[in-house]
Short mmCIF file of C-alpha atoms in Angstrom, two decimals:
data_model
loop_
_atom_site.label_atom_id
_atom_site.label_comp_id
_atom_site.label_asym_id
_atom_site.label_seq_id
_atom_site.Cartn_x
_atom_site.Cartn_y
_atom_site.Cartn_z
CA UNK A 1 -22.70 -39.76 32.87
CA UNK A 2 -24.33 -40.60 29.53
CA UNK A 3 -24.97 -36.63 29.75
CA UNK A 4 -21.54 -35.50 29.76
CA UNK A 5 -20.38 -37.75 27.39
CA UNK A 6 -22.39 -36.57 25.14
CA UNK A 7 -21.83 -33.18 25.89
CA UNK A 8 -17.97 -33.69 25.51
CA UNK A 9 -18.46 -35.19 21.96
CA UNK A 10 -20.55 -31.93 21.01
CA UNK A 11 -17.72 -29.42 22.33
CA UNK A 12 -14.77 -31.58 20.55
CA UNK A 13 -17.10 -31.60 17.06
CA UNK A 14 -17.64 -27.47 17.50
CA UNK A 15 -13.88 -27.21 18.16
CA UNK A 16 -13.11 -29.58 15.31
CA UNK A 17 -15.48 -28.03 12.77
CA UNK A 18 -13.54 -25.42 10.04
CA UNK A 19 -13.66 -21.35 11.49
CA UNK A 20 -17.18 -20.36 9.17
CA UNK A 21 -16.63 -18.40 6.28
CA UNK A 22 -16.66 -14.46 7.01
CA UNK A 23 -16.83 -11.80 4.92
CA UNK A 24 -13.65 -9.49 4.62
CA UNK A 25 -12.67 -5.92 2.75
CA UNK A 26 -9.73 -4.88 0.84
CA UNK A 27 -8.35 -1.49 0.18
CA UNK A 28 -6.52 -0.64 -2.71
CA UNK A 29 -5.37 2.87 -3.54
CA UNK A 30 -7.45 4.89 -6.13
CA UNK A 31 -5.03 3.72 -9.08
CA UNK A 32 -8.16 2.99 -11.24
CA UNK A 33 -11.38 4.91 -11.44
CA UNK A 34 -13.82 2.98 -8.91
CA UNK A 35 -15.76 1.12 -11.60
CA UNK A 36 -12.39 0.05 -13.60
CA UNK A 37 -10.95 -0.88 -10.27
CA UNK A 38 -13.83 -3.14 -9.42
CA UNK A 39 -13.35 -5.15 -12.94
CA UNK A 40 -9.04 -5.08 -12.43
CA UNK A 41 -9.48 -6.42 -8.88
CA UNK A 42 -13.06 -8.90 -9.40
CA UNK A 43 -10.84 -12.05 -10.50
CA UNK A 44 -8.16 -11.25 -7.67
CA UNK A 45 -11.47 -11.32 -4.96
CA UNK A 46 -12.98 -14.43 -6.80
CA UNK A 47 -9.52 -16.09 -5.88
CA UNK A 48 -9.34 -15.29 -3.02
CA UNK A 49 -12.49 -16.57 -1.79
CA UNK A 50 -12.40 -19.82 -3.47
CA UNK A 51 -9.06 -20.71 -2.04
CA UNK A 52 -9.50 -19.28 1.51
CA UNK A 53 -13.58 -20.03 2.12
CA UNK A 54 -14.16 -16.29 2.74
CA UNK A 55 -15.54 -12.84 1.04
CA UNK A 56 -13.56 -10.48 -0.10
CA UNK A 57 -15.06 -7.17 -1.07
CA UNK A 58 -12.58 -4.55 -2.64
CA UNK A 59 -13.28 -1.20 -0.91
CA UNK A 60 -11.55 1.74 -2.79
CA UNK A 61 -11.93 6.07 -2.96
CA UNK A 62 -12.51 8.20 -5.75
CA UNK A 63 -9.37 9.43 -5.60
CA UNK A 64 -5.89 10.30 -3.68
CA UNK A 65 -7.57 12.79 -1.33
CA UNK A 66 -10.51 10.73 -0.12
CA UNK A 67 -7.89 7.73 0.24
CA UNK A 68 -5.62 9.86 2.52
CA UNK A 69 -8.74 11.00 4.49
CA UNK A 70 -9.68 7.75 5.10
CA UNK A 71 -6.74 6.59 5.87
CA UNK A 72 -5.87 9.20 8.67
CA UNK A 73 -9.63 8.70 10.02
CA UNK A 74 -8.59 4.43 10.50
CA UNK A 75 -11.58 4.05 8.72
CA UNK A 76 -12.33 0.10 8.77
CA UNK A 77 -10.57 -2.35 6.05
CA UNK A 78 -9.84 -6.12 7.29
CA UNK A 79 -6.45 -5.70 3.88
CA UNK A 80 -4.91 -2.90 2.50
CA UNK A 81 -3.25 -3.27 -0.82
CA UNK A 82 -0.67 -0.28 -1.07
CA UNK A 83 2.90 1.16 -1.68
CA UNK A 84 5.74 1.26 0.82
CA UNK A 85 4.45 4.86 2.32
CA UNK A 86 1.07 3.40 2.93
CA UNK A 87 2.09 0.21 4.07
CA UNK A 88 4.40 1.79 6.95
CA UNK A 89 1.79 4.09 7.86
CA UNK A 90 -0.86 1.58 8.65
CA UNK A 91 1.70 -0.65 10.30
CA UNK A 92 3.09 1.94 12.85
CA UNK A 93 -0.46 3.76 13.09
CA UNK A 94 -3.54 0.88 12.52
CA UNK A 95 -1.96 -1.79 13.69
CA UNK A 96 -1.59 -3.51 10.44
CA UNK A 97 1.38 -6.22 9.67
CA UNK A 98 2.01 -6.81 5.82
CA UNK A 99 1.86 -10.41 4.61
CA UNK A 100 3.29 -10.56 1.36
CA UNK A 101 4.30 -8.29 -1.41
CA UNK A 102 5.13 -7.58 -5.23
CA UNK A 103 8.15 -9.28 -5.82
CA UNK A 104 9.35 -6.68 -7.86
CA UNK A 105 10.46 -3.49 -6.35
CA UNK A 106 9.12 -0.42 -6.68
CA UNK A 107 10.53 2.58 -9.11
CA UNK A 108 9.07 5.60 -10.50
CA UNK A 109 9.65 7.01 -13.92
CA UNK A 110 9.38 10.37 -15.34
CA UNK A 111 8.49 9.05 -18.84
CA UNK A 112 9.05 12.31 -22.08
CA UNK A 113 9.51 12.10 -25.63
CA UNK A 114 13.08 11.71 -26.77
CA UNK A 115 13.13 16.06 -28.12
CA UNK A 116 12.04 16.97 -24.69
CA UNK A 117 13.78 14.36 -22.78
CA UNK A 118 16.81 15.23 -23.79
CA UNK A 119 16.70 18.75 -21.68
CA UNK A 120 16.40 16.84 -18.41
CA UNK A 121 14.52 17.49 -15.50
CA UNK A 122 15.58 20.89 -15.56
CA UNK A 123 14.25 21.03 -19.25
CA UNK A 124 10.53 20.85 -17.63
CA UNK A 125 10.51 23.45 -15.85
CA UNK A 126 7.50 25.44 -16.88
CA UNK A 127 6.20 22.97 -18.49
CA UNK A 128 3.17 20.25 -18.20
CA UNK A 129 4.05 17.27 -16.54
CA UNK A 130 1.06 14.58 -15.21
CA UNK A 131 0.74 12.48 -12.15
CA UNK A 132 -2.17 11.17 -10.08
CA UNK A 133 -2.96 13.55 -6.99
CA UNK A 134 -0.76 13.04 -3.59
CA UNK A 135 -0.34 11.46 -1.79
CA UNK A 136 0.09 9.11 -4.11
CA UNK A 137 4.13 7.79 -4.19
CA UNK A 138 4.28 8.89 -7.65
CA UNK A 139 3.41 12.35 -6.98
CA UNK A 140 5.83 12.30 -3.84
CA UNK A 141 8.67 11.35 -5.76
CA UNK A 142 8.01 14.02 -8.39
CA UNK A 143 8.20 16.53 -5.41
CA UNK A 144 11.24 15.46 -4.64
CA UNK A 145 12.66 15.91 -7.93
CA UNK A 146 11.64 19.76 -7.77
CA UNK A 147 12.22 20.98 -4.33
CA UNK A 148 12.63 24.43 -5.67
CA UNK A 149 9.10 26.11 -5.60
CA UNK A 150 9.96 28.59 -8.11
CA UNK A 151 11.49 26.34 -10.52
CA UNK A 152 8.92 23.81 -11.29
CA UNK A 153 7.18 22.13 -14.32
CA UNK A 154 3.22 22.76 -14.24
CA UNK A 155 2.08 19.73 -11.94
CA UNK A 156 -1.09 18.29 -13.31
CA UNK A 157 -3.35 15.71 -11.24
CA UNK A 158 -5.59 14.81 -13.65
CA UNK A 159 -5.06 11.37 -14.85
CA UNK A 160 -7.60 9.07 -14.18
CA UNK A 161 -5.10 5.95 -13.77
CA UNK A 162 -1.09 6.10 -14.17
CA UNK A 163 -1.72 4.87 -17.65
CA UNK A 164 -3.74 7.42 -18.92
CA UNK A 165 -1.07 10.04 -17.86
CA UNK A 166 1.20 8.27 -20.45
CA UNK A 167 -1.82 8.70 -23.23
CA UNK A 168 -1.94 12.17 -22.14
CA UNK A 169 2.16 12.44 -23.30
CA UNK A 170 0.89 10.90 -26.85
CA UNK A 171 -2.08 12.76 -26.92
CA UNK A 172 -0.18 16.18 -26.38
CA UNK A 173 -2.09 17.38 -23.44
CA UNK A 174 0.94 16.99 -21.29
CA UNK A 175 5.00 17.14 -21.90
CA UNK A 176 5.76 14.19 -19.28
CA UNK A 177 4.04 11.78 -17.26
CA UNK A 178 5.78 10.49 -13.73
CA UNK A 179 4.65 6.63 -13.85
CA UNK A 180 5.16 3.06 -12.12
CA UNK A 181 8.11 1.20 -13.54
CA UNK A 182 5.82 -1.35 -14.52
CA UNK A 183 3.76 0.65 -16.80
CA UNK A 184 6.79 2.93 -18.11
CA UNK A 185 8.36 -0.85 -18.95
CA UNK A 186 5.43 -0.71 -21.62
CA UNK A 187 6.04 2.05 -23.14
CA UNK A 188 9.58 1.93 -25.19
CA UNK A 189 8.74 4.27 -27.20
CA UNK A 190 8.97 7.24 -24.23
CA UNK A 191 12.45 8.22 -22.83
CA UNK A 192 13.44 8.11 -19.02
CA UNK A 193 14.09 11.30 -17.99
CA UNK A 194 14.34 10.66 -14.54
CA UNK A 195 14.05 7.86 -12.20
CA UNK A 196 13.59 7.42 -8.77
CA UNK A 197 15.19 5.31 -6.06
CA UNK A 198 13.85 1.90 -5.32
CA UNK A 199 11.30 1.15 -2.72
CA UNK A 200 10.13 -2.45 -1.48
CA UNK A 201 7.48 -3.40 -3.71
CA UNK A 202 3.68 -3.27 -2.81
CA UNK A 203 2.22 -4.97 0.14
CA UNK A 204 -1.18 -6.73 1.05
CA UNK A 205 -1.33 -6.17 4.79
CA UNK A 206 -3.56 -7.58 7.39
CA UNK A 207 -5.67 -5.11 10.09
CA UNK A 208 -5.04 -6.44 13.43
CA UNK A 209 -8.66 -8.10 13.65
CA UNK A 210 -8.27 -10.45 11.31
CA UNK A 211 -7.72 -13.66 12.71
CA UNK A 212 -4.76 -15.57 12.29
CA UNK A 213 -6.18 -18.64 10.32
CA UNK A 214 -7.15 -16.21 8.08
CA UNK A 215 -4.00 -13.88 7.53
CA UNK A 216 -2.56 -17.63 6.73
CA UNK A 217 -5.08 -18.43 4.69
CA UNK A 218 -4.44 -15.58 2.32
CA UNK A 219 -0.91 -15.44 2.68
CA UNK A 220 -0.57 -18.86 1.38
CA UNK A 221 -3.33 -18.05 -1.40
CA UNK A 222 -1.37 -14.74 -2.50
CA UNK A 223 2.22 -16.66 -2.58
CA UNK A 224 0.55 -19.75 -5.06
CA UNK A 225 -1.31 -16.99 -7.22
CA UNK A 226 0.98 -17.39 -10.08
CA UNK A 227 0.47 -20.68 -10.44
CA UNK A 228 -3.09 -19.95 -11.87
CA UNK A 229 -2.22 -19.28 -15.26
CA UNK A 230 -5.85 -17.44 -15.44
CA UNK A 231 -5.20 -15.17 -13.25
CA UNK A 232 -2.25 -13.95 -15.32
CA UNK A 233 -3.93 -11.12 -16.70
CA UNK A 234 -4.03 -9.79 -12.64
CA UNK A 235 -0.75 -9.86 -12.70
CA UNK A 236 0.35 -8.33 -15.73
CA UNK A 237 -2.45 -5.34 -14.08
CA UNK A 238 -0.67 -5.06 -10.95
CA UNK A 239 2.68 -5.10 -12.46
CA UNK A 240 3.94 -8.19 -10.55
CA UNK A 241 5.26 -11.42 -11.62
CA UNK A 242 4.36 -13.09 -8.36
CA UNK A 243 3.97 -12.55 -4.76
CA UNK A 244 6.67 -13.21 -1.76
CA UNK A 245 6.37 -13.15 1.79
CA UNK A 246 7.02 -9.71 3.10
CA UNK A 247 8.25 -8.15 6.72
CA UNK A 248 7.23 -5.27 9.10
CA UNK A 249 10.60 -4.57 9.21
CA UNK A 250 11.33 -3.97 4.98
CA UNK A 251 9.05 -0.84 5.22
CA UNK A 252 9.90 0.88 8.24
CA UNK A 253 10.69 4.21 8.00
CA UNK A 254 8.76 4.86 4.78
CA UNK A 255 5.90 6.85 6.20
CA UNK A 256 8.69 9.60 6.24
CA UNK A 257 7.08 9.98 2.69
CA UNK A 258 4.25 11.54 3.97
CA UNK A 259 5.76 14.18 6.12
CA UNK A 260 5.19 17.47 4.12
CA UNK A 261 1.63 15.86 3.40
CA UNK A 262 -1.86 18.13 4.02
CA UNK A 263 -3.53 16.26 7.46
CA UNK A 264 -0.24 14.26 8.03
CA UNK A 265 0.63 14.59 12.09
CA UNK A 266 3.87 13.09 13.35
CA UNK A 267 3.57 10.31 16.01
CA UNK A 268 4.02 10.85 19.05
CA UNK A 269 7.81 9.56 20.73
CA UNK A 270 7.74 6.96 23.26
CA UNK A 271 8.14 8.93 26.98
CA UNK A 272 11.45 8.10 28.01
CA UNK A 273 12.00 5.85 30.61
CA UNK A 274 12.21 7.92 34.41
CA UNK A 275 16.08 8.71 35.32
CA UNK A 276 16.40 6.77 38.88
CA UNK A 277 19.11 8.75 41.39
CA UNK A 278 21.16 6.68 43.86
CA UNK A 279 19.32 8.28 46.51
CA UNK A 280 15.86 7.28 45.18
CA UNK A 281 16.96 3.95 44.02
CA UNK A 282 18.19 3.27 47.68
CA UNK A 283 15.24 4.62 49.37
CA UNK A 284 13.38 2.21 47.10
CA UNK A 285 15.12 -0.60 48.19
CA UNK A 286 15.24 0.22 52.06
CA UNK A 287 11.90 1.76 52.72
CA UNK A 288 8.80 3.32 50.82
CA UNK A 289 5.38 1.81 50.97
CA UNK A 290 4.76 -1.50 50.56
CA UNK A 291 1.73 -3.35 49.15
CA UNK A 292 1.00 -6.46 50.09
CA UNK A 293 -1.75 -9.33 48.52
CA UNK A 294 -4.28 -10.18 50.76
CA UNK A 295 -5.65 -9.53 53.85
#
């Protein structure tokens, strides 16, 4: 008796005890060369694990193309930091549900100075304007401004972050540079020449192995990050003010995005549900094989 007493008081202590601390990656897109992007996202990771118990290692690409590889491959990420096309994509294909998100939503600006931004969109044509690499949303949207294939500006993917394509507009190596609203919001000095239409902001999503003390854990972590006035500099980086809770159901239908994408395969439709006759509905009810449990 003494036995399973004691035995019951070990299970309820192992049951009791906190979940032990784990160790965790998160993907961000290639917005940053990989080194930069460790230093941008280090106090971000650094918060996160003090608040939740866990690691959090920041797993990123080179660039746009690797990203989208990986991506379509499902290579393995526990959190995905990522724009609305991304987001949906994981969600309907991965498995992933998004936990919170930049509060602010997401715009794109095709940033000139004022002599050539006064032609318009139509005044680039022919001429250089920068982006980072698609799939990225920036480089999307820019598409969609110039659906004409012979009447095109000269797309350039060679910045090495979305700010360095507006250096390359002061710098004279480009005419235009299509950026996030948050960094063309720094820049007064550059004209709007076009923007695009709004999308829910970023999400941090959750893979579907991460357990669900944890998903809270950083959901809760993410939504008081604001509060820590050093992590304000994070912010300002990411372009957010503060996170808010987010829902499946405020990105659906952005993968669309993607569609014209190189490797991008539409999913599959659900099989429609089998059209029942009268005839075989009533020789389902009145006769047909029947199973029966047991001997």
């Amino acid at each position: 008796m003494k036995l399973s007493h004691g035995l019951a008081a070990l299970i309820s202590v192992i049951f009791a005890a906190p979940a032990m601390a784990a160790d965790y990656t998160l993907a961000v897109e290639p917005n940053f060369p990989p080194a930069q992007a460790q230093q941008v996202y280090k106090p971000l990771l650094d918060y996160l694990a003090k608040s939740t118990g866990h690691s959090f290692a920041l797993k990123t690409a080179t660039n746009y193309h690797v990203y989208w590889r990986d991506l379509r491959s499902g290579a393995k990420t526990d959190f995905a930091f990522e724009e609305a096309h991304f987001t949906d994509y994981r969600r309907e294909r991965l498995g992933f549900t998004p936990l919170v998100r930049v509060a602010e939503a997401t715009r794109y600006s095709l940033l000139a100075d004022a002599p050539v931004a006064e032609g318009g969109i139509q005044g680039l044509i022919g001429y250089r304007v920068v982006s980072m690499p698609a799939p990225s949303m920036g480089y999307l949207l820019l598409g969609d401004l110039y659906k004409n294939p012979i009447a095109q500006p000269e797309i350039q993917s060679v910045a090495a972050s979305w700010r360095d394509g507006v250096e390359m507009v002061f710098s004279q190596e480009t005419e235009a540079a299509m950026v996030p609203n948050y960094i063309a919001q720094t820049y007064p000095n550059l004209m709007v020449v076009s923007e695009s239409r709004e999308f829910t902001g970023r999400a941090l999503s959750a893979g579907g192995t991460v357990p669900a003390d944890v998903r809270k854990a950083v959901s809760e972590a993410m939504l008081k990050l604001h509060e820590d006035d050093s992590l304000y500099e994070v912010l300002v980086e990411l372009g957010a003010s503060q996170f808010v809770p987010a829902t499946a159901a405020e990105y659906a239908g952005n993968e669309r995005l993607l569609r014209g994408v190189f490797g991008y395969k539409a999913k599959p439709a659900a099989a429609a549900p089998a059209v029942v006759t009268e005839t075989e509905a009533e020789a389902e009810v009145t006769g047909g094989i029947e199973v029966t449990a047991g001997g």
